PDB file of C-alpha atoms in Angstrom:
ATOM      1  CA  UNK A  15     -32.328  -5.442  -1.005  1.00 43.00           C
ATOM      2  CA  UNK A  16     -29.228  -3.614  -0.160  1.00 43.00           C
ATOM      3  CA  UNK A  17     -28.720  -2.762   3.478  1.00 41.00           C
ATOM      4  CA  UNK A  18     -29.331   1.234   4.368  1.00 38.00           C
ATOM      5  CA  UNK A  19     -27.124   2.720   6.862  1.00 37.00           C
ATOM      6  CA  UNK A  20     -27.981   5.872   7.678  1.00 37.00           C
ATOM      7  CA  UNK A  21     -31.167   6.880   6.669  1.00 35.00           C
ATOM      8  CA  UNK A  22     -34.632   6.505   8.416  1.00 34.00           C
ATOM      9  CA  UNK A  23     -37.311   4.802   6.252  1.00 34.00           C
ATOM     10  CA  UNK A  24     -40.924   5.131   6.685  1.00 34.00           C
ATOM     11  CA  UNK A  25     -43.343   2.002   5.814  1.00 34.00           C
ATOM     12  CA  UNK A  26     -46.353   2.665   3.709  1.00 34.00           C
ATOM     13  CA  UNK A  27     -49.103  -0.288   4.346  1.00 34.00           C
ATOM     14  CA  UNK A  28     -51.230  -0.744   1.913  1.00 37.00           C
ATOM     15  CA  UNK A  29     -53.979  -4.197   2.829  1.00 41.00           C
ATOM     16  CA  UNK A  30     -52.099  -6.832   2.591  1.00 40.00           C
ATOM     17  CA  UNK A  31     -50.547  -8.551   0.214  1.00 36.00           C
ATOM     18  CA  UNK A  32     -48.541  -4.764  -0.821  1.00 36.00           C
ATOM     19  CA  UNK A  33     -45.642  -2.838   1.105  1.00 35.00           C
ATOM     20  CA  UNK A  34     -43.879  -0.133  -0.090  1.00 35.00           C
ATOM     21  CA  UNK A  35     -40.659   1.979   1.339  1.00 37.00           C
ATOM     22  CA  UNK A  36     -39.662   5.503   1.043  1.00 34.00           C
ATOM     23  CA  UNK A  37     -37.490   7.314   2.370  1.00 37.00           C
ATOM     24  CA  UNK A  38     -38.590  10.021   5.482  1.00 39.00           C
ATOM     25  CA  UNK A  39     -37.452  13.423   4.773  1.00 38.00           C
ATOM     26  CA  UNK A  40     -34.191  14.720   4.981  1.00 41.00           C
ATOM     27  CA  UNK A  41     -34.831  16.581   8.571  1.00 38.00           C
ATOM     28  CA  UNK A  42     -36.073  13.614  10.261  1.00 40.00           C
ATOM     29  CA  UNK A  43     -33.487  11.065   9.314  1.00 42.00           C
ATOM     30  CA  UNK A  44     -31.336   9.794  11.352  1.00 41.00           C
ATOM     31  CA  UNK A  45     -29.432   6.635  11.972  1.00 38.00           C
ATOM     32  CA  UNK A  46     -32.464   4.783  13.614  1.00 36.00           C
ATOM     33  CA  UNK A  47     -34.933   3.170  11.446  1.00 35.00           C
ATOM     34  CA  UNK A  48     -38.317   3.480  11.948  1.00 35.00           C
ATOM     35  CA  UNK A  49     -41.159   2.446  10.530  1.00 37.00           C
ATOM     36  CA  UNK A  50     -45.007   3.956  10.569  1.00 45.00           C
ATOM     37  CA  UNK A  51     -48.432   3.545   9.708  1.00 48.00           C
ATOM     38  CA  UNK A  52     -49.734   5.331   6.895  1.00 51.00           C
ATOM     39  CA  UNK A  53     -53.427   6.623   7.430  1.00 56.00           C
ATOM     40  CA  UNK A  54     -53.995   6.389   4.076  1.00 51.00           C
ATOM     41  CA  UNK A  55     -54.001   2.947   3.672  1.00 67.00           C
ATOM     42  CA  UNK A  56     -55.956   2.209   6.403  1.00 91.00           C
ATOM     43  CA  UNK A  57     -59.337   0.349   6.453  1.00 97.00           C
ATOM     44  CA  UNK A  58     -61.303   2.406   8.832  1.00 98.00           C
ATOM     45  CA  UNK A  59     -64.064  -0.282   9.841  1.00 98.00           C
ATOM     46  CA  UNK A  60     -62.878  -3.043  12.031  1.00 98.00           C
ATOM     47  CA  UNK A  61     -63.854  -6.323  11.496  1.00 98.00           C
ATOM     48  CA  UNK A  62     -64.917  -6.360   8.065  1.00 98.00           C
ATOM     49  CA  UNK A  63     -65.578 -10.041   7.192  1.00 98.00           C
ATOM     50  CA  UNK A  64     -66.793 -11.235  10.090  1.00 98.00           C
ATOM     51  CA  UNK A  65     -63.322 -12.777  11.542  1.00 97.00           C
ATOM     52  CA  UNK A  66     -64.321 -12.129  14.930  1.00 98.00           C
ATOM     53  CA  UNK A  67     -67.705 -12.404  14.925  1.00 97.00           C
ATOM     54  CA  UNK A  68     -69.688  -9.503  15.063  1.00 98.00           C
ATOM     55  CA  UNK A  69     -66.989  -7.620  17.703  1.00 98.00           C
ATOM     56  CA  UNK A  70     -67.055  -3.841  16.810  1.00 98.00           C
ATOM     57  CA  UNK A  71     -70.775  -3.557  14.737  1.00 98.00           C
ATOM     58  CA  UNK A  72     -73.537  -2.203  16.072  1.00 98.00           C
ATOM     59  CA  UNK A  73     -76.711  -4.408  15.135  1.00 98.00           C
ATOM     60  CA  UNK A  74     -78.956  -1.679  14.383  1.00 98.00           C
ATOM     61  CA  UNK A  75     -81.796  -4.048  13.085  1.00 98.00           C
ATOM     62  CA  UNK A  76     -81.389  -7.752  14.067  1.00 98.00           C
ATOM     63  CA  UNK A  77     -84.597  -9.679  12.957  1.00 98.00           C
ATOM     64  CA  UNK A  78     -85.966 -12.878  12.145  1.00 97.00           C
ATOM     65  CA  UNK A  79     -82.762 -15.434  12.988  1.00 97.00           C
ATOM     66  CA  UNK A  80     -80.593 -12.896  13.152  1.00 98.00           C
ATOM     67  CA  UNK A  81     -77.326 -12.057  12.028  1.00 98.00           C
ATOM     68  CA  UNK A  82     -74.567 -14.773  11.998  1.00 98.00           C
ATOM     69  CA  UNK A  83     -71.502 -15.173  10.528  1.00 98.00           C
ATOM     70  CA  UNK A  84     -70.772 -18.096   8.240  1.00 98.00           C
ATOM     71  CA  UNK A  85     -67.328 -19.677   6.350  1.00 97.00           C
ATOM     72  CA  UNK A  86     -67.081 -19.313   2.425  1.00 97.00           C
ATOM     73  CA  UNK A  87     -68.555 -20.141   0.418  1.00 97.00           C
ATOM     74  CA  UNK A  88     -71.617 -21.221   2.101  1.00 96.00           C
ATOM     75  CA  UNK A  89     -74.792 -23.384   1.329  1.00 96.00           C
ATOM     76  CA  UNK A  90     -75.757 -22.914  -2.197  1.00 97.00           C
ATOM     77  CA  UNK A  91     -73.557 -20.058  -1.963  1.00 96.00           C
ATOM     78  CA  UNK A  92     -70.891 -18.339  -4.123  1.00 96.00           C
ATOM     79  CA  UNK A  93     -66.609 -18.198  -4.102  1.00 95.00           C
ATOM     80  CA  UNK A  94     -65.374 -14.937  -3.394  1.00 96.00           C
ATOM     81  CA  UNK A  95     -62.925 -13.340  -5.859  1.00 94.00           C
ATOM     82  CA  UNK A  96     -60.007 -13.368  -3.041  1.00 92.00           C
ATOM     83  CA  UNK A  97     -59.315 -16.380  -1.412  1.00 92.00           C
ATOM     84  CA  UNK A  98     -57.953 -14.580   1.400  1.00 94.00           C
ATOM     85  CA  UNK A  99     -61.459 -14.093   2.765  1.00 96.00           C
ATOM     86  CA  UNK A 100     -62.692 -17.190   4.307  1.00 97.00           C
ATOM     87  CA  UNK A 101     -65.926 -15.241   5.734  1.00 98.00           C
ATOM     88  CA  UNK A 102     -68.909 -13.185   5.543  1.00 98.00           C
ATOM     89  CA  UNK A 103     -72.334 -11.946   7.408  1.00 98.00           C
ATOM     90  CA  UNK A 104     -75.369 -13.542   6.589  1.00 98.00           C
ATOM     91  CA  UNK A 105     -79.271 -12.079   7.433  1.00 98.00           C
ATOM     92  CA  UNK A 106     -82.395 -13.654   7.999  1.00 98.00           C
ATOM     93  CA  UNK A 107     -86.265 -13.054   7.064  1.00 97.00           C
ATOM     94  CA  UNK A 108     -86.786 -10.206   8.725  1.00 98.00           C
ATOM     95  CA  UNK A 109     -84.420  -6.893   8.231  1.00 98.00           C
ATOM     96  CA  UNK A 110     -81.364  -7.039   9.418  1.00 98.00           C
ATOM     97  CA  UNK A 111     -78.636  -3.838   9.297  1.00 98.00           C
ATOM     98  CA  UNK A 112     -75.438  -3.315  11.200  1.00 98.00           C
ATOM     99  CA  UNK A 113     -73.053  -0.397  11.420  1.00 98.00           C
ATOM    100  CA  UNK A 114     -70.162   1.008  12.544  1.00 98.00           C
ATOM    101  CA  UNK A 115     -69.733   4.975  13.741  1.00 98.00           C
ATOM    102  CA  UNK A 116     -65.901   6.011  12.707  1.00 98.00           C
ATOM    103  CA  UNK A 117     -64.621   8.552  15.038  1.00 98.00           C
ATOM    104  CA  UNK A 118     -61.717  10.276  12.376  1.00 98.00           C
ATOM    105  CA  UNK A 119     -60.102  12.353  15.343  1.00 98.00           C
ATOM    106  CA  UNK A 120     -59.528   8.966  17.561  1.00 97.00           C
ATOM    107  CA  UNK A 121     -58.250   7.277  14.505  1.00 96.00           C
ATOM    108  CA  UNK A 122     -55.334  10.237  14.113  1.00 95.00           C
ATOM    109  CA  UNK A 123     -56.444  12.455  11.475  1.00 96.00           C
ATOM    110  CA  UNK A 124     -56.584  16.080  12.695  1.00 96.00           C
ATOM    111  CA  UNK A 125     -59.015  19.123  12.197  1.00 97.00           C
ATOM    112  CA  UNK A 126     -57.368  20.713   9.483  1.00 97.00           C
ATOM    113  CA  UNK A 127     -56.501  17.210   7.322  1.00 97.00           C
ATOM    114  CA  UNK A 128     -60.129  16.585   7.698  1.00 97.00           C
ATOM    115  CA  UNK A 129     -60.980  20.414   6.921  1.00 98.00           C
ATOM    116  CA  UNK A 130     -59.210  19.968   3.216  1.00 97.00           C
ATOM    117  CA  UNK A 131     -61.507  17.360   2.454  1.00 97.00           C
ATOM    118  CA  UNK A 132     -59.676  14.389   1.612  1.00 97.00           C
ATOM    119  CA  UNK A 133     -61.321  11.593  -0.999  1.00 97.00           C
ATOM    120  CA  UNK A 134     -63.250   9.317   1.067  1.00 98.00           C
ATOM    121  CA  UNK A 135     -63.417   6.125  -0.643  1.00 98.00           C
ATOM    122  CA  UNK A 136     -66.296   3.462   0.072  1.00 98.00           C
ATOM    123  CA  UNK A 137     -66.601  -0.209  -0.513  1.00 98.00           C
ATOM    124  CA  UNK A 138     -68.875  -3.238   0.010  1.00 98.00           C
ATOM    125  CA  UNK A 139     -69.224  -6.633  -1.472  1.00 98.00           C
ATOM    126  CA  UNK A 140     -72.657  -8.671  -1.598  1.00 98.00           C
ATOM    127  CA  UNK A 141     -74.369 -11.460  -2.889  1.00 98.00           C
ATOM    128  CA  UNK A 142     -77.373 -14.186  -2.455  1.00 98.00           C
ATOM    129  CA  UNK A 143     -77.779 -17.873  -2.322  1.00 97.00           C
ATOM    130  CA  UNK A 144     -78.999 -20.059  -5.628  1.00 97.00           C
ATOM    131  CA  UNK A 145     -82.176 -21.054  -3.925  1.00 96.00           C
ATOM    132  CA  UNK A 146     -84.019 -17.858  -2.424  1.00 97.00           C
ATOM    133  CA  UNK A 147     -83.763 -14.469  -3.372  1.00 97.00           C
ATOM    134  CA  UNK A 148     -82.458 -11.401  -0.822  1.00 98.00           C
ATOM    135  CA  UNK A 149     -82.937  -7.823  -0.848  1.00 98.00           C
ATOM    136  CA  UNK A 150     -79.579  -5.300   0.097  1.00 98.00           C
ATOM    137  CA  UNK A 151     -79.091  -2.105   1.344  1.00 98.00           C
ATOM    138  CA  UNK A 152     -76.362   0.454   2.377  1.00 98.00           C
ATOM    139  CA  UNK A 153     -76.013   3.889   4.082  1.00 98.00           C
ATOM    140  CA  UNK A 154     -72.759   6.029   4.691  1.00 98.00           C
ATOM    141  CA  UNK A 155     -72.650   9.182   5.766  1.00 98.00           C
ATOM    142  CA  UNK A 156     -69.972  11.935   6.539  1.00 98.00           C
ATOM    143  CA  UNK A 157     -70.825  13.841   9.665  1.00 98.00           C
ATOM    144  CA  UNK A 158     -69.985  16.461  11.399  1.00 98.00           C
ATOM    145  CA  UNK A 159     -68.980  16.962  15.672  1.00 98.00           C
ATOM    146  CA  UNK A 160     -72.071  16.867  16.160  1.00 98.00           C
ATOM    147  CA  UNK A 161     -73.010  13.477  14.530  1.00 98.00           C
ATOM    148  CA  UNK A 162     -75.754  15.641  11.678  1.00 98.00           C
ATOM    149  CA  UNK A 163     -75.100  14.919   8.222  1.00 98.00           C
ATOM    150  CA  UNK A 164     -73.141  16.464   5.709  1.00 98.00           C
ATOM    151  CA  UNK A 165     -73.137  14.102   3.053  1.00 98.00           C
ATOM    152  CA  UNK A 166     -74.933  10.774   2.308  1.00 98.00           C
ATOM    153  CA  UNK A 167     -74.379   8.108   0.017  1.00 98.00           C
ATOM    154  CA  UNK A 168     -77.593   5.592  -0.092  1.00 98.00           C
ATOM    155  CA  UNK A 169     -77.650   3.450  -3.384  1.00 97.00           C
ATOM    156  CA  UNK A 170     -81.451   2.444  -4.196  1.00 97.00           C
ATOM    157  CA  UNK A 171     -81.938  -0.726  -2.494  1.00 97.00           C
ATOM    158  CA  UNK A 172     -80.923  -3.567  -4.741  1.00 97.00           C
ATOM    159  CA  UNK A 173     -83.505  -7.375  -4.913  1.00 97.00           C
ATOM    160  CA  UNK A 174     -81.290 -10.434  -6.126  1.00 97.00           C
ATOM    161  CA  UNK A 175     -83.508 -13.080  -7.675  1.00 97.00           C
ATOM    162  CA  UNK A 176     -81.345 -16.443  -8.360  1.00 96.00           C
ATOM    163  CA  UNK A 177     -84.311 -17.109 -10.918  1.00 95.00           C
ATOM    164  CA  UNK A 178     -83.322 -14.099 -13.202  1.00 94.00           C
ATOM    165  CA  UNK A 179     -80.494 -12.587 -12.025  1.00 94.00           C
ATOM    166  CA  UNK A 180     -76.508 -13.375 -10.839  1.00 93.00           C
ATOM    167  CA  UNK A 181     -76.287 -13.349  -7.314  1.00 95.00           C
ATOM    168  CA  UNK A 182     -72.834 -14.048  -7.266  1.00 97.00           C
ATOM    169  CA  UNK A 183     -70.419 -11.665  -5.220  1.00 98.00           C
ATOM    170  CA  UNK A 184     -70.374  -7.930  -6.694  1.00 97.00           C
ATOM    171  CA  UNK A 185     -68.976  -5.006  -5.756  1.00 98.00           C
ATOM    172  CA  UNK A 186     -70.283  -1.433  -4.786  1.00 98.00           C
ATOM    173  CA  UNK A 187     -67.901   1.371  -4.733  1.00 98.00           C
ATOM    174  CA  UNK A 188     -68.380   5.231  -3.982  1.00 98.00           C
ATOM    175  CA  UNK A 189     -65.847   8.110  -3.328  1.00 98.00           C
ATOM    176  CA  UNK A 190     -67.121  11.710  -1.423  1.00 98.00           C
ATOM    177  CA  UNK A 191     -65.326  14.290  -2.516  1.00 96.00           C
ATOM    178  CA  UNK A 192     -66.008  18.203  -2.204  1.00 96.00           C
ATOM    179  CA  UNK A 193     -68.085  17.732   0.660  1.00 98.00           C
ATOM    180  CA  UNK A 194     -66.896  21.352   2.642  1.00 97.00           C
ATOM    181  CA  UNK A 195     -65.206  21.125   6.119  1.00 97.00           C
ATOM    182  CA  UNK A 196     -66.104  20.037   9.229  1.00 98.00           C
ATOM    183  CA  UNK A 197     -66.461  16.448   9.000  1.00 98.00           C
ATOM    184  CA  UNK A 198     -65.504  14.434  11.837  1.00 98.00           C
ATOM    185  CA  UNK A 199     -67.305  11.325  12.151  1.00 98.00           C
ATOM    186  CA  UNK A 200     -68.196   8.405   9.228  1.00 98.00           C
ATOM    187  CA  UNK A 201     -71.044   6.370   9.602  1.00 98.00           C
ATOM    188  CA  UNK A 202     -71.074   3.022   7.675  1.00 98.00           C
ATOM    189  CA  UNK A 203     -74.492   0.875   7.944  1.00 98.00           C
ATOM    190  CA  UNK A 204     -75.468  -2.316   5.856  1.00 98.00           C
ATOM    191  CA  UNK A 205     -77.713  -5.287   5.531  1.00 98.00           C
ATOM    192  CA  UNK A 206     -81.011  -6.721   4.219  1.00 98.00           C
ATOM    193  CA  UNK A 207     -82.596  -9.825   4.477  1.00 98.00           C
ATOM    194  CA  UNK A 208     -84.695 -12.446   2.352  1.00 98.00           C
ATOM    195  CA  UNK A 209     -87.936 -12.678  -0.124  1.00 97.00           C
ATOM    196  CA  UNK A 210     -89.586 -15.526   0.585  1.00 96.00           C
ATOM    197  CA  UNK A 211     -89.305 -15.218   4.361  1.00 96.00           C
ATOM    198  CA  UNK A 212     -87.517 -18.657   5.083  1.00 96.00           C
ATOM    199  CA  UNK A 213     -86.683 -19.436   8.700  1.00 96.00           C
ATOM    200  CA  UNK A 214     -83.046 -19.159   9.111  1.00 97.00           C
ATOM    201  CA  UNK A 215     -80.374 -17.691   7.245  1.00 98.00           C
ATOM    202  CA  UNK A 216     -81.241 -17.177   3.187  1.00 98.00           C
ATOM    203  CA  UNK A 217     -80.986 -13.185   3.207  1.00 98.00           C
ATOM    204  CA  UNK A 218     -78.116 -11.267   1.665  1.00 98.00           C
ATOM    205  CA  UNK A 219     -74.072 -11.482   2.420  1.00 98.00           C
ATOM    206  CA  UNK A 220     -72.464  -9.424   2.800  1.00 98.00           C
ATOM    207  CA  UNK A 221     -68.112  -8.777   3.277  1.00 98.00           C
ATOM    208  CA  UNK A 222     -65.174  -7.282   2.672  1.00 97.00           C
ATOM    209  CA  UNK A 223     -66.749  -4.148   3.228  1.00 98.00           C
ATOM    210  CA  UNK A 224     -64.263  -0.706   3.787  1.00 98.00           C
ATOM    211  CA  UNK A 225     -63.739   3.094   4.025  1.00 98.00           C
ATOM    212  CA  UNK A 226     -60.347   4.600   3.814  1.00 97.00           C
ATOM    213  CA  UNK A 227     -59.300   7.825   3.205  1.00 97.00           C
ATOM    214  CA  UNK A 228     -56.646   9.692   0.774  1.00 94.00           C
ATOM    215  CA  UNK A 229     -53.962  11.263   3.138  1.00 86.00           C
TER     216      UNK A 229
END
């Protein structure tokens, strides 16, 4: 790539692998590059693959062996569909459901961005083992200051049997939109657990899981 003198470039980060330049506007350039964070692009929930442990969730149910984190692809388990993600969270025989409150003015995005109701895009990825079947849930809401509810996403509850069904890794997906203003706060819980109530870890993985948002 050519060398650019005198013009200030702004870096828009996308999750890795994908960068992408353009140019600031005319009245901020200036002979000093600089580079910043787009808050678009950003994965609001903090450890999302269990890389460092269970650091930032909140383990909201924690039964039977508990939650644990274990490498890819696991006993009797599955590959993921990015080799870049070398872990996940497994539960146990009794319920087990984790989550993560978002704080949207401590991340950076102000009052009135948040007021204009920007796309709020969800994602999770799950799956079970080949020899016991799991059950999996999720909850996100948007809330407002005061932490009630303004709009909630919760799937029906969804029972993997390796017996009938593929319980290789899939994909859930939801986007809020026209929700009205006032939001302020995202809260993002998940889990489940086994069927046949094994000791130790045979309940539902889950990974990869993230909320951005379209600024």
């Amino acid at each position: 790539m050519a060398s650019v003198s005198r013009a200030t470039w702004r870096l828009t980060i996308n999750p890795p692998p994908f960068y992408t330049l353009r140019r600031a506007p005319r009245h901020q350039q200036s002979d000093r590059k600089i580079c910043l964070f787009s808050k678009m692009a950003r994965n609001l929930l903090k450890n999302p693959n269990g890389e460092e442990n269970m650091e930032y969730w909140e383990l909201t149910e924690n039964g039977g062996d508990e939650w644990r984190v274990e490498e890819m692809p696991g006993d009797c388990g599955h590959a993921f569909t990015d080799d870049a993600t070398t872990k996940y969270f497994t539960t146990s025989f009794e319920l087990c459901l984790k989550k993560q409150l978002i704080d949207l003015l401590a991340e950076g995005y102000s009052s009135e961005e948040l007021d204009n109701q920007p796309a709020v895009h969800v994602e999770d990825w799950y799956c079970g083992r080949t020899d016991c079947g799991c059950v999996y849930q999720l909850t996100v809401c948007l809330l407002d200051e005061n932490k009630e509810v303004i709009q909630e996403f919760t799937p029906e509850s969804v029972t993997l049997d390796p017996d009938t069904d593929d319980c290789s890794w899939k994909q859930i997906t939801h986007t809020f939109s026209e929700y009205g203003p006032g939001v302020r706060f995202i809260s993002f819980e998940h889990g489940g657990q086994d069927t046949k109530y094994w000791q130790g870890w045979f309940g539902v993985r889950v990974t990869g899981s993230s909320v951005t948002i379209d600024l």
